[in-house]
Coordinates of N, CA, C and O in Angstrom, one line a residue:
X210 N 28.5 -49.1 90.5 CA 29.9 -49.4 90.1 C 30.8 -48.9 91.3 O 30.6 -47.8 91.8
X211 N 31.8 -49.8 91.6 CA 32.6 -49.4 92.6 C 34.0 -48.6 92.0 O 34.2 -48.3 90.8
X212 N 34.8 -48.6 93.0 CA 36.1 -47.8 92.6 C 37.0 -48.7 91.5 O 37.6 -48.3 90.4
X213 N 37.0 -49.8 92.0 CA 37.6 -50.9 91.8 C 37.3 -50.8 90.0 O 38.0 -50.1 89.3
X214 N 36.2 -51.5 89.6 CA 35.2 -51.5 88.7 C 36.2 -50.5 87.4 O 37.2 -50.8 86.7
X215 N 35.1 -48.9 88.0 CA 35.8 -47.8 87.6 C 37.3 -47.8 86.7 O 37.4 -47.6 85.5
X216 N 38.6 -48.0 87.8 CA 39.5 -47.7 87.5 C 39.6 -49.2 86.4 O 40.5 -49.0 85.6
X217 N 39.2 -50.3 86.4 CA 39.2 -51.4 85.3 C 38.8 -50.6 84.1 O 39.6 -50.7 83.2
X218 N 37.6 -49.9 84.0 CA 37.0 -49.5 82.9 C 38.2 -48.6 81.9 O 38.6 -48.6 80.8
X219 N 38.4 -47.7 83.1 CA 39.4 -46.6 82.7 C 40.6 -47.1 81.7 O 40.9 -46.7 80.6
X220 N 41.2 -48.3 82.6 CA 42.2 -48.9 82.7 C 41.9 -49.5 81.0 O 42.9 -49.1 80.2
X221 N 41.4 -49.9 80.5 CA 40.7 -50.8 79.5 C 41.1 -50.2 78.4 O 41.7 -50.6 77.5
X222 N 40.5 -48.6 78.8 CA 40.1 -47.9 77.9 C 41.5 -47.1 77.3 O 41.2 -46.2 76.6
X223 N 42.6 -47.3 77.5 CA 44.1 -46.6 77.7 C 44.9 -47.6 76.8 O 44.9 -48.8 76.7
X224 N 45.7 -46.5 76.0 CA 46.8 -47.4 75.6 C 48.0 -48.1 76.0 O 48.4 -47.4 76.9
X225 N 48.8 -49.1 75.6 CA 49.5 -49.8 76.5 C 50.8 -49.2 77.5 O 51.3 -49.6 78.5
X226 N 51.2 -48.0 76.6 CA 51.8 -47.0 77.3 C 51.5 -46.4 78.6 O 52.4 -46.4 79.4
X227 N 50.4 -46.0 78.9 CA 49.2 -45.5 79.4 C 49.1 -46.4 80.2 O 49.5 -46.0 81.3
X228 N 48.8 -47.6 80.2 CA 48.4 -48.6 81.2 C 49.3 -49.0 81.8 O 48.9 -49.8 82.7
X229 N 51.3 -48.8 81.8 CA 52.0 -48.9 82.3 C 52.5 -48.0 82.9 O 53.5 -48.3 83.6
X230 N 52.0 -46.6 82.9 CA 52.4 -45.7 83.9 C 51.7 -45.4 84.7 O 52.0 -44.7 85.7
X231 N 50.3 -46.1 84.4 CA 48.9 -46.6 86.0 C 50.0 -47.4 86.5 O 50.6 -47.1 87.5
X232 N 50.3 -48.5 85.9 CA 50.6 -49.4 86.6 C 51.7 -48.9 87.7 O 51.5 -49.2 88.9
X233 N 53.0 -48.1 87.2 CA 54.1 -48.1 87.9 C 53.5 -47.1 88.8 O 53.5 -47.3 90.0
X234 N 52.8 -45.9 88.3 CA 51.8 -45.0 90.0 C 51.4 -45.8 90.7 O 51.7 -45.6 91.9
X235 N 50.7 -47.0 90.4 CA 49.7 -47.8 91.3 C 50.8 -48.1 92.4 O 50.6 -48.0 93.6
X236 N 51.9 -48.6 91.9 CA 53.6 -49.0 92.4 C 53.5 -48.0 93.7 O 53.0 -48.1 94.8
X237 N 54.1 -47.2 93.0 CA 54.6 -46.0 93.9 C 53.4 -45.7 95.0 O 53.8 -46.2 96.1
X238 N 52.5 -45.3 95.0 CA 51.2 -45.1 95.7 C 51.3 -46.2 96.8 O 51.1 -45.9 98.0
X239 N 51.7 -47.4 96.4 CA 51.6 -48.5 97.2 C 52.9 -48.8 98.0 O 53.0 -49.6 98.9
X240 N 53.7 -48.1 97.5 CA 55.3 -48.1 97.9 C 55.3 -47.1 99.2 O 55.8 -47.3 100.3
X241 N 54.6 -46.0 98.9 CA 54.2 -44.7 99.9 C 53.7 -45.3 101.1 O 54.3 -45.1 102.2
X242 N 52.3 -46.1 100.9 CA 51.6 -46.3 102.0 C 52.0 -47.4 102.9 O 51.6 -47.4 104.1
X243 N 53.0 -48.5 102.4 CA 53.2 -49.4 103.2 C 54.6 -48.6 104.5 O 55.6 -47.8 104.6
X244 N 53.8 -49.5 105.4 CA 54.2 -49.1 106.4 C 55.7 -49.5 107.0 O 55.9 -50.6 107.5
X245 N 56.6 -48.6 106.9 CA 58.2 -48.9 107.1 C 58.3 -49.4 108.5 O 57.8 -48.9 109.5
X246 N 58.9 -50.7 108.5 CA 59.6 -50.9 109.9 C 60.5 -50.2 110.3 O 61.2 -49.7 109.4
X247 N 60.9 -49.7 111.6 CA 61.6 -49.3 112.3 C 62.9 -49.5 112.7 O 63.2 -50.5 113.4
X248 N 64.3 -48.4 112.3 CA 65.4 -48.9 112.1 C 65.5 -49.4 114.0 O 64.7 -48.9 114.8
X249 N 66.4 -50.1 114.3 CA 67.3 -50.5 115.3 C 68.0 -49.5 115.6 O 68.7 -48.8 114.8
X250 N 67.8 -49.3 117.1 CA 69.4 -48.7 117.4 C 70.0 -49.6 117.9 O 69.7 -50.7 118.3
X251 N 71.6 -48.9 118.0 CA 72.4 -50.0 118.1 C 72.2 -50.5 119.3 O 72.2 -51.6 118.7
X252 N 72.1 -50.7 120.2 CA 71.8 -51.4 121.4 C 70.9 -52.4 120.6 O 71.1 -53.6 120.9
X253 N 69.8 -52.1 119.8 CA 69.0 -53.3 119.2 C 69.5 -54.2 118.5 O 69.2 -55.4 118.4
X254 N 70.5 -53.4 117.9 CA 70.9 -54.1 116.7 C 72.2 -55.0 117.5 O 72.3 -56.1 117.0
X255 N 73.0 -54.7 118.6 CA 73.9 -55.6 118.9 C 73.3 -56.6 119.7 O 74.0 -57.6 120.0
X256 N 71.8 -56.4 120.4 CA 71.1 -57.2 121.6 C 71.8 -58.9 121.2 O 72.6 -59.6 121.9
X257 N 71.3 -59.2 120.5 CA 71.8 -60.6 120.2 C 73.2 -61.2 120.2 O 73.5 -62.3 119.9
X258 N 74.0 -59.9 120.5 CA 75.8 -60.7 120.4 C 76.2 -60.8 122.4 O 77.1 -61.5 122.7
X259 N 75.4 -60.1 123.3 CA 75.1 -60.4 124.4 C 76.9 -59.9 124.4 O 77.9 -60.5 124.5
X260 N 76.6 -58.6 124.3 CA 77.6 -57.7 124.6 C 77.7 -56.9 126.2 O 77.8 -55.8 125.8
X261 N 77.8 -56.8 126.9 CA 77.6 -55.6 128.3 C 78.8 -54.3 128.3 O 79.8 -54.3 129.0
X262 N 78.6 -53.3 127.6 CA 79.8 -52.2 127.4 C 79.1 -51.1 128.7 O 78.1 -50.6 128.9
X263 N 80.8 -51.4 129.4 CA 79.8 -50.2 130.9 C 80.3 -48.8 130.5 O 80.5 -48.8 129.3
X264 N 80.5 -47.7 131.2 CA 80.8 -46.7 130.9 C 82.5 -46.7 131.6 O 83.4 -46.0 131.2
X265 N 82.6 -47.4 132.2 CA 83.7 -47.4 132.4 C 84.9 -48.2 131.2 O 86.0 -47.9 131.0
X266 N 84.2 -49.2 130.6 CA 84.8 -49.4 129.5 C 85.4 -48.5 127.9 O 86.4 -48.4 127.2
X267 N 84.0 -48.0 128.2 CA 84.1 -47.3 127.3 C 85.5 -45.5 127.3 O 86.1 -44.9 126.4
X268 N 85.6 -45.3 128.7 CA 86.3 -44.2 129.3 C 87.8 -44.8 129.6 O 88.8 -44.0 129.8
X269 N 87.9 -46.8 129.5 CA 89.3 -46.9 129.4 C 89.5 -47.1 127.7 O 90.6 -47.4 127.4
X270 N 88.5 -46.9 126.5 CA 89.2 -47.5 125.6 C 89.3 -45.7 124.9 O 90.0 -45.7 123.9
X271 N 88.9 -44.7 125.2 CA 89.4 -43.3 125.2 C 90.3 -42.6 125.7 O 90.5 -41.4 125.5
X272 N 91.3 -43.5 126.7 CA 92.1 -43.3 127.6 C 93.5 -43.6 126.7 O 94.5 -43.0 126.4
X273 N 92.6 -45.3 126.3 CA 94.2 -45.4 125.6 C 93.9 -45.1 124.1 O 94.8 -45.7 123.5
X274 N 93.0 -44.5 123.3 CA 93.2 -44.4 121.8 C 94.2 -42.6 122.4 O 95.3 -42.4 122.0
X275 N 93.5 -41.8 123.3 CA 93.6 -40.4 123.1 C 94.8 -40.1 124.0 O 95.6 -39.3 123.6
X276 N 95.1 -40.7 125.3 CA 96.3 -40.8 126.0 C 97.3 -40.1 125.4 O 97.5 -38.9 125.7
X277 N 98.1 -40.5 124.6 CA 99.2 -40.0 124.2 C 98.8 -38.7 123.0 O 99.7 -38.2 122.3
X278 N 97.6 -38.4 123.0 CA 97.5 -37.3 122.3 C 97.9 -36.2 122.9 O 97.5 -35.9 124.1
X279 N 99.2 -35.2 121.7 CA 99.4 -33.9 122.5 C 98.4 -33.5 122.8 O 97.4 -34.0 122.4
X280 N 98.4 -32.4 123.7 CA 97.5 -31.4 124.2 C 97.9 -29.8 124.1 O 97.3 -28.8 124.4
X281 N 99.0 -29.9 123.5 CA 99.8 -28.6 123.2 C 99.7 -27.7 121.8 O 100.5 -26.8 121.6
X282 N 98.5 -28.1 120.7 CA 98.6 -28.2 119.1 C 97.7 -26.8 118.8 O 96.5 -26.6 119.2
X283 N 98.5 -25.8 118.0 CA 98.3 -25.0 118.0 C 97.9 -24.9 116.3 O 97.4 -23.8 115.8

């Protein structure tokens, strides 16, 4: 008798209560093992808008949000 088999037998043998909280473990168990794809970083995630942000762009758009910020704030 294999594993397979087995857990049928088991399974059989259970009341219907019982056989839906195998079932939702069997879930979860299966939910655990599958294998998560990998988030994007953003550079991944923007690759397809065919954006180019240099560092100097980025150092003029800090220039002008923070520019006029005192520097005097106590």
């Amino acid at each position: 008798m294999n594993i397979e088999q087995a857990v049928l037998e088991r399974l059989r043998q259970l009341p219907i209560d019982k056989q839906q909280q195998l079932l939702d473990f069997a879930e979860f168990l299966s939910q655990k093992t599958t294998p998560k794809t990998p988030l994007l970083s953003v550079r991944g995630l923007c690759a397809d808008l065919k954006v180019d942000i240099t560092e100097e762009d980025i150092a003029q758009a800090r220039q002008e949000m923070w520019g006029n910020f005192p520097k005097d704030i106590v």
